[in-house]
């Protein structure tokens, strides 16, 4: 078969015409001239100092000014004023007198303040672990598919919504030593009447029980939300590997609940250290100072004994204690968080 002749190609007189290097050599040293006129793009707006900008800023400040005034008036200014007040002798009537650290030295030697600290720590040590433990137990029970589970969850959470003042009034009637329902029930069961809130040996324990009745519901709701957020694949994998109910709880669910438990530990501890409403409504710090907690001691010194500087010093001791507790619990949380191990659940 005869070969076809190759197509005729003419040599390019300027082989580098289309290359970038050639174009660069041709334009080097030459003035490119003015850029071609094109469609004008949008010019940047000059907002600084314009009347429109100033009007928008004024409108924004008009909207946020009430919130800023509330924050300054109810938070920042009182904190600074009370800090200065803690170094003064002030009865809220006559001019104050600077005393330096005398208020803090007096707190260290005050037996009533020591008793208030002791009562607060005992209340916290009882309330915090019991509320978290009961909340976890009830959450594990209510996380199962049982009949009327929605009703049970609602009934457990309702006491948390009731204010501490209403709880105090309610239980003051129920636990009244003479006319209360509690002693009537105990009499029917053949048990001798109890003093409850009027007994120095029982009053603080009764306050813990009332707080558990109302505060456990919050822990239940938080734990329920966390349990429903646990990956079903982890639970199913652990079950396929032969993990029982106890191992599943210990090695899968509890590690997944560690951040929530740390949050509840901090939250419940802060609430316990700041308890006041329930004590004020039920016992007024009595009987014999057995239920006087730190916040009630602060209120008593500032607004009952009219030693505002002394009460402010006690308030800042409590604030420092809260800060130390919060930082310590956060450090414990960082060290205690560990990944969930399905292999460990199977063992």
Tab-separated table of C-alpha atoms in Angstrom:
chain	number	residue	atom	x	y	z
A	1	UNK	CA	0.000	0.000	0.000
A	2	UNK	CA	1.620	3.343	-0.990
A	3	UNK	CA	2.451	5.817	1.780
A	4	UNK	CA	0.676	9.159	1.858
A	5	UNK	CA	2.915	12.233	1.820
A	6	UNK	CA	3.327	14.017	5.153
A	7	UNK	CA	1.437	17.313	5.480
A	8	UNK	CA	3.407	20.355	4.591
A	9	UNK	CA	4.217	22.597	7.588
A	10	UNK	CA	5.655	26.085	7.302
A	11	UNK	CA	8.285	27.207	9.758
A	12	UNK	CA	7.170	29.725	12.380
A	13	UNK	CA	9.140	32.953	11.911
A	14	UNK	CA	8.912	33.707	15.624
A	15	UNK	CA	8.712	30.400	17.481
A	16	UNK	CA	8.615	32.125	20.910
A	17	UNK	CA	5.720	34.428	20.058
A	18	UNK	CA	3.139	32.484	22.059
A	19	UNK	CA	5.311	31.594	25.014
A	20	UNK	CA	5.227	33.505	28.265
A	21	UNK	CA	8.998	33.965	28.229
A	22	UNK	CA	8.868	35.550	24.758
A	23	UNK	CA	6.096	37.906	25.745
A	24	UNK	CA	8.065	38.882	28.820
A	25	UNK	CA	11.142	39.611	26.695
A	26	UNK	CA	9.121	41.735	24.289
A	27	UNK	CA	7.503	43.831	27.005
A	28	UNK	CA	10.563	44.181	29.228
A	29	UNK	CA	11.700	47.759	29.420
A	30	UNK	CA	8.608	49.124	27.730
A	31	UNK	CA	5.916	51.227	29.299
A	32	UNK	CA	2.747	49.172	29.271
A	33	UNK	CA	0.739	52.352	29.132
A	34	UNK	CA	-2.502	53.081	30.889
A	35	UNK	CA	-4.717	50.160	31.757
A	36	UNK	CA	-7.665	49.699	29.455
A	37	UNK	CA	-10.806	51.243	30.675
A	38	UNK	CA	-13.282	48.706	31.945
A	39	UNK	CA	-16.533	48.702	33.786
A	40	UNK	CA	-16.232	50.640	37.003
A	41	UNK	CA	-16.532	48.376	40.074
A	42	UNK	CA	-18.302	49.338	43.274
A	43	UNK	CA	-16.382	51.775	45.344
A	44	UNK	CA	-15.735	50.857	49.009
A	45	UNK	CA	-18.019	52.621	51.404
A	46	UNK	CA	-16.389	55.032	53.777
A	47	UNK	CA	-18.167	54.248	57.004
A	48	UNK	CA	-15.829	55.822	59.497
A	49	UNK	CA	-17.281	59.014	60.828
A	50	UNK	CA	-20.164	59.165	58.386
A	51	UNK	CA	-23.527	60.414	59.656
A	52	UNK	CA	-25.118	57.080	58.746
A	53	UNK	CA	-22.567	55.182	60.790
A	54	UNK	CA	-22.991	57.484	63.787
A	55	UNK	CA	-26.748	57.096	63.604
A	56	UNK	CA	-26.488	53.290	63.596
A	57	UNK	CA	-24.148	53.363	66.603
A	58	UNK	CA	-26.494	55.636	68.511
A	59	UNK	CA	-29.427	53.331	67.768
A	60	UNK	CA	-27.465	50.267	68.864
A	61	UNK	CA	-26.413	51.902	72.128
A	62	UNK	CA	-30.007	52.985	72.749
A	63	UNK	CA	-31.100	49.339	72.549
A	64	UNK	CA	-28.340	47.874	74.739
A	65	UNK	CA	-28.117	50.729	77.238
A	66	UNK	CA	-30.791	49.319	79.616
A	67	UNK	CA	-29.025	45.949	79.786
A	68	UNK	CA	-25.648	47.614	80.333
A	69	UNK	CA	-27.062	49.768	83.129
A	70	UNK	CA	-28.620	46.738	84.797
A	71	UNK	CA	-25.366	44.775	84.626
A	72	UNK	CA	-23.364	47.699	85.963
A	73	UNK	CA	-25.884	48.574	88.650
A	74	UNK	CA	-26.618	45.074	89.909
A	75	UNK	CA	-23.332	43.244	89.318
A	76	UNK	CA	-20.123	45.160	88.734
A	77	UNK	CA	-20.682	48.206	90.956
A	78	UNK	CA	-21.957	46.194	93.984
A	79	UNK	CA	-19.012	43.787	93.703
A	80	UNK	CA	-16.499	46.614	93.791
A	81	UNK	CA	-18.367	48.493	96.509
A	82	UNK	CA	-18.681	45.413	98.748
A	83	UNK	CA	-14.988	44.674	98.306
A	84	UNK	CA	-14.111	48.122	99.608
A	85	UNK	CA	-16.757	47.728	102.314
A	86	UNK	CA	-15.041	44.588	103.620
A	87	UNK	CA	-12.140	46.772	104.766
A	88	UNK	CA	-14.383	49.212	106.621
A	89	UNK	CA	-16.532	49.375	109.735
A	90	UNK	CA	-19.942	50.384	108.431
A	91	UNK	CA	-23.407	50.209	110.012
A	92	UNK	CA	-25.173	51.526	106.855
A	93	UNK	CA	-26.216	54.660	108.754
A	94	UNK	CA	-23.190	56.580	110.020
A	95	UNK	CA	-20.101	57.316	107.925
A	96	UNK	CA	-17.853	54.281	107.480
A	97	UNK	CA	-14.409	53.961	109.022
A	98	UNK	CA	-11.418	52.244	107.413
A	99	UNK	CA	-10.207	49.279	109.491
A	100	UNK	CA	-8.048	47.371	106.996
A	101	UNK	CA	-7.922	43.616	107.620
A	102	UNK	CA	-9.571	43.763	111.033
A	103	UNK	CA	-12.821	42.289	109.698
A	104	UNK	CA	-10.993	39.280	108.294
A	105	UNK	CA	-9.048	38.802	111.525
A	106	UNK	CA	-12.293	38.936	113.498
A	107	UNK	CA	-13.818	36.276	111.237
A	108	UNK	CA	-10.961	33.932	112.043
A	109	UNK	CA	-11.692	34.244	115.769
A	110	UNK	CA	-15.514	34.260	115.547
A	111	UNK	CA	-17.064	30.972	116.818
A	112	UNK	CA	-20.378	31.762	115.114
A	113	UNK	CA	-18.666	32.044	111.741
A	114	UNK	CA	-16.814	28.785	112.411
A	115	UNK	CA	-20.116	27.094	113.181
A	116	UNK	CA	-21.648	28.518	109.987
A	117	UNK	CA	-18.725	27.165	107.958
A	118	UNK	CA	-19.084	23.767	109.631
A	119	UNK	CA	-22.822	23.635	108.933
A	120	UNK	CA	-22.319	24.661	105.309
A	121	UNK	CA	-19.642	22.048	104.706
A	122	UNK	CA	-21.770	19.333	106.326
A	123	UNK	CA	-24.791	20.343	104.276
A	124	UNK	CA	-22.691	20.311	101.085
A	125	UNK	CA	-21.057	16.971	101.893
A	126	UNK	CA	-24.469	15.370	102.363
A	127	UNK	CA	-26.474	17.074	99.642
A	128	UNK	CA	-24.099	17.002	96.668
A	129	UNK	CA	-23.234	13.266	96.472
A	130	UNK	CA	-26.756	12.179	97.453
A	131	UNK	CA	-28.419	14.376	94.838
A	132	UNK	CA	-26.045	13.236	92.095
A	133	UNK	CA	-26.267	9.572	93.085
A	134	UNK	CA	-30.063	9.573	93.330
A	135	UNK	CA	-30.292	11.519	90.090
A	136	UNK	CA	-28.150	8.951	88.273
A	137	UNK	CA	-30.102	6.035	89.726
A	138	UNK	CA	-33.483	7.500	88.779
A	139	UNK	CA	-32.204	8.464	85.332
A	140	UNK	CA	-31.056	4.893	84.680
A	141	UNK	CA	-34.487	3.617	85.720
A	142	UNK	CA	-36.424	6.200	83.699
A	143	UNK	CA	-34.242	5.686	80.621
A	144	UNK	CA	-35.876	2.313	80.045
A	145	UNK	CA	-39.088	1.676	78.137
A	146	UNK	CA	-41.614	1.451	80.938
A	147	UNK	CA	-45.254	2.384	81.130
A	148	UNK	CA	-46.118	6.002	82.009
A	149	UNK	CA	-42.436	6.959	81.890
A	150	UNK	CA	-43.312	10.494	80.777
A	151	UNK	CA	-45.525	10.979	83.828
A	152	UNK	CA	-42.796	9.736	86.162
A	153	UNK	CA	-40.243	12.106	84.638
A	154	UNK	CA	-42.608	15.034	85.042
A	155	UNK	CA	-43.417	14.218	88.659
A	156	UNK	CA	-39.726	13.997	89.533
A	157	UNK	CA	-38.880	17.300	87.849
A	158	UNK	CA	-41.827	19.346	89.174
A	159	UNK	CA	-40.318	19.931	92.680
A	160	UNK	CA	-37.276	21.560	91.066
A	161	UNK	CA	-39.522	24.227	89.536
A	162	UNK	CA	-41.043	25.146	92.912
A	163	UNK	CA	-39.218	28.016	94.579
A	164	UNK	CA	-37.263	27.444	97.770
A	165	UNK	CA	-39.572	29.845	99.611
A	166	UNK	CA	-42.648	27.826	98.685
A	167	UNK	CA	-40.872	24.618	99.670
A	168	UNK	CA	-39.973	26.074	103.042
A	169	UNK	CA	-43.532	27.167	103.768
A	170	UNK	CA	-44.916	23.801	102.655
A	171	UNK	CA	-42.577	21.711	104.771
A	172	UNK	CA	-42.921	24.032	107.751
A	173	UNK	CA	-46.573	23.000	107.911
A	174	UNK	CA	-45.895	19.333	107.181
A	175	UNK	CA	-43.099	19.029	109.766
A	176	UNK	CA	-44.670	21.112	112.498
A	177	UNK	CA	-43.985	19.288	115.809
A	178	UNK	CA	-47.543	19.758	117.135
A	179	UNK	CA	-49.907	20.020	114.184
A	180	UNK	CA	-47.847	18.666	111.273
A	181	UNK	CA	-48.909	15.788	109.041
A	182	UNK	CA	-45.565	14.011	109.510
A	183	UNK	CA	-46.009	13.481	113.242
A	184	UNK	CA	-49.615	12.389	112.693
A	185	UNK	CA	-48.399	9.656	110.348
A	186	UNK	CA	-45.663	8.643	112.789
A	187	UNK	CA	-48.224	8.481	115.611
A	188	UNK	CA	-50.366	6.158	113.499
A	189	UNK	CA	-47.332	3.922	112.957
A	190	UNK	CA	-46.571	3.885	116.669
A	191	UNK	CA	-43.483	6.102	116.468
A	192	UNK	CA	-42.946	8.874	119.008
A	193	UNK	CA	-43.280	12.467	117.726
A	194	UNK	CA	-40.149	14.078	116.292
A	195	UNK	CA	-38.918	17.643	116.548
A	196	UNK	CA	-37.742	17.840	112.923
A	197	UNK	CA	-36.895	21.502	112.238
A	198	UNK	CA	-37.106	22.416	115.939
A	199	UNK	CA	-34.597	19.760	117.018
A	200	UNK	CA	-30.903	20.859	116.846
A	201	UNK	CA	-29.855	17.310	116.062
A	202	UNK	CA	-32.328	16.865	113.198
A	203	UNK	CA	-32.826	20.305	111.654
A	204	UNK	CA	-29.857	20.289	109.270
A	205	UNK	CA	-30.585	16.724	108.149
A	206	UNK	CA	-34.203	17.667	107.471
A	207	UNK	CA	-33.032	20.607	105.345
A	208	UNK	CA	-30.852	18.214	103.355
A	209	UNK	CA	-33.858	15.936	102.806
A	210	UNK	CA	-36.001	18.854	101.613
A	211	UNK	CA	-33.240	19.958	99.243
A	212	UNK	CA	-32.951	16.424	97.881
A	213	UNK	CA	-36.688	16.361	97.219
A	214	UNK	CA	-36.387	19.459	95.071
A	215	UNK	CA	-32.854	19.335	93.665
A	216	UNK	CA	-32.641	15.717	92.520
A	217	UNK	CA	-35.012	16.367	89.619
A	218	UNK	CA	-32.470	18.622	87.922
A	219	UNK	CA	-29.835	15.875	88.062
A	220	UNK	CA	-32.328	13.370	86.680
A	221	UNK	CA	-33.128	15.539	83.653
A	222	UNK	CA	-29.455	16.216	82.897
A	223	UNK	CA	-28.501	12.552	83.218
A	224	UNK	CA	-31.449	11.483	81.056
A	225	UNK	CA	-30.324	13.799	78.287
A	226	UNK	CA	-26.764	12.472	78.556
A	227	UNK	CA	-27.875	8.819	78.561
A	228	UNK	CA	-29.933	9.334	75.437
A	229	UNK	CA	-26.881	10.876	73.784
A	230	UNK	CA	-24.698	7.786	74.318
A	231	UNK	CA	-23.858	6.167	70.984
A	232	UNK	CA	-26.118	3.111	70.470
A	233	UNK	CA	-23.355	1.488	68.441
A	234	UNK	CA	-21.078	1.406	71.508
A	235	UNK	CA	-23.757	-0.272	73.607
A	236	UNK	CA	-24.552	-2.772	70.863
A	237	UNK	CA	-20.869	-3.570	70.303
A	238	UNK	CA	-20.345	-4.135	74.027
A	239	UNK	CA	-23.351	-6.451	74.165
A	240	UNK	CA	-22.115	-8.429	71.187
A	241	UNK	CA	-18.769	-8.835	72.957
A	242	UNK	CA	-20.559	-10.386	75.925
A	243	UNK	CA	-20.780	-7.414	78.311
A	244	UNK	CA	-23.376	-7.737	81.038
A	245	UNK	CA	-25.539	-4.996	82.464
A	246	UNK	CA	-23.036	-4.078	85.190
A	247	UNK	CA	-20.031	-4.042	82.837
A	248	UNK	CA	-22.034	-2.037	80.307
A	249	UNK	CA	-22.814	0.565	82.971
A	250	UNK	CA	-19.288	0.683	84.347
A	251	UNK	CA	-17.247	0.718	81.138
A	252	UNK	CA	-19.559	2.366	78.586
A	253	UNK	CA	-22.263	4.515	80.168
A	254	UNK	CA	-20.422	5.942	83.177
A	255	UNK	CA	-17.335	7.031	81.150
A	256	UNK	CA	-19.673	8.706	78.671
A	257	UNK	CA	-21.379	10.496	81.568
A	258	UNK	CA	-18.133	11.768	83.098
A	259	UNK	CA	-18.354	15.328	81.664
A	260	UNK	CA	-21.981	15.598	82.794
A	261	UNK	CA	-21.108	14.305	86.259
A	262	UNK	CA	-18.324	16.879	86.551
A	263	UNK	CA	-20.737	19.643	85.549
A	264	UNK	CA	-23.316	18.493	88.100
A	265	UNK	CA	-20.645	18.258	90.780
A	266	UNK	CA	-19.657	21.889	90.232
A	267	UNK	CA	-23.258	23.080	89.895
A	268	UNK	CA	-24.602	21.299	92.963
A	269	UNK	CA	-21.597	22.308	95.076
A	270	UNK	CA	-22.058	25.981	94.241
A	271	UNK	CA	-25.781	25.765	94.991
A	272	UNK	CA	-25.111	24.018	98.308
A	273	UNK	CA	-22.566	26.601	99.412
A	274	UNK	CA	-25.026	29.393	98.580
A	275	UNK	CA	-28.131	27.961	100.254
A	276	UNK	CA	-30.151	30.690	101.969
A	277	UNK	CA	-33.864	30.813	101.050
A	278	UNK	CA	-34.753	27.474	102.604
A	279	UNK	CA	-32.940	28.303	105.843
A	280	UNK	CA	-34.500	31.759	106.071
A	281	UNK	CA	-38.066	30.498	105.610
A	282	UNK	CA	-37.877	27.395	107.814
A	283	UNK	CA	-35.444	27.777	110.722
A	284	UNK	CA	-33.948	31.306	110.646
A	285	UNK	CA	-30.587	29.687	111.399
A	286	UNK	CA	-31.841	27.869	114.483
A	287	UNK	CA	-32.367	26.062	116.656
A	288	UNK	CA	-29.238	27.078	118.584
A	289	UNK	CA	-27.451	27.968	115.346
A	290	UNK	CA	-27.570	24.378	114.066
A	291	UNK	CA	-28.713	25.483	110.594
A	292	UNK	CA	-26.839	28.772	110.286
A	293	UNK	CA	-25.013	28.598	106.951
A	294	UNK	CA	-22.532	31.083	105.535
A	295	UNK	CA	-24.964	33.068	103.389
A	296	UNK	CA	-27.441	33.348	106.243
A	297	UNK	CA	-24.566	34.462	108.499
A	298	UNK	CA	-23.672	37.165	105.948
A	299	UNK	CA	-27.278	38.389	105.796
A	300	UNK	CA	-27.552	38.357	109.586
A	301	UNK	CA	-24.398	40.392	110.067
A	302	UNK	CA	-25.201	42.945	107.368
A	303	UNK	CA	-28.945	43.519	107.786
A	304	UNK	CA	-29.761	42.297	111.287
A	305	UNK	CA	-26.711	43.290	113.331
A	306	UNK	CA	-25.917	46.238	111.022
A	307	UNK	CA	-22.244	45.323	110.661
A	308	UNK	CA	-22.105	45.581	106.889
A	309	UNK	CA	-18.317	45.606	106.643
A	310	UNK	CA	-18.077	42.413	108.669
A	311	UNK	CA	-20.705	40.740	106.490
A	312	UNK	CA	-18.921	41.854	103.327
A	313	UNK	CA	-15.704	40.283	104.584
A	314	UNK	CA	-17.553	36.996	105.164
A	315	UNK	CA	-19.027	37.258	101.666
A	316	UNK	CA	-15.576	37.551	100.112
A	317	UNK	CA	-14.344	34.576	102.114
A	318	UNK	CA	-17.221	32.613	100.553
A	319	UNK	CA	-16.379	33.983	97.091
A	320	UNK	CA	-12.765	32.845	97.398
A	321	UNK	CA	-13.929	29.425	98.600
A	322	UNK	CA	-16.263	29.105	95.604
A	323	UNK	CA	-13.439	30.027	93.244
A	324	UNK	CA	-11.094	27.468	94.773
A	325	UNK	CA	-13.756	24.750	94.635
A	326	UNK	CA	-14.579	25.520	91.005
A	327	UNK	CA	-10.955	25.469	89.876
A	328	UNK	CA	-10.251	22.296	91.839
A	329	UNK	CA	-13.242	20.460	90.401
A	330	UNK	CA	-12.293	21.495	86.883
A	331	UNK	CA	-8.808	20.093	87.368
A	332	UNK	CA	-10.287	16.853	88.676
A	333	UNK	CA	-12.582	16.721	85.658
A	334	UNK	CA	-9.676	17.056	83.225
A	335	UNK	CA	-7.790	14.233	84.887
A	336	UNK	CA	-10.771	11.931	85.207
A	337	UNK	CA	-12.022	12.097	81.612
A	338	UNK	CA	-10.980	8.964	79.717
A	339	UNK	CA	-12.165	7.403	76.465
A	340	UNK	CA	-14.872	4.744	76.425
A	341	UNK	CA	-13.448	1.222	76.080
A	342	UNK	CA	-15.652	-1.460	74.586
A	343	UNK	CA	-12.984	-4.094	75.228
A	344	UNK	CA	-13.000	-3.209	78.916
A	345	UNK	CA	-16.770	-3.606	79.024
A	346	UNK	CA	-16.528	-7.099	77.636
A	347	UNK	CA	-14.120	-8.253	80.352
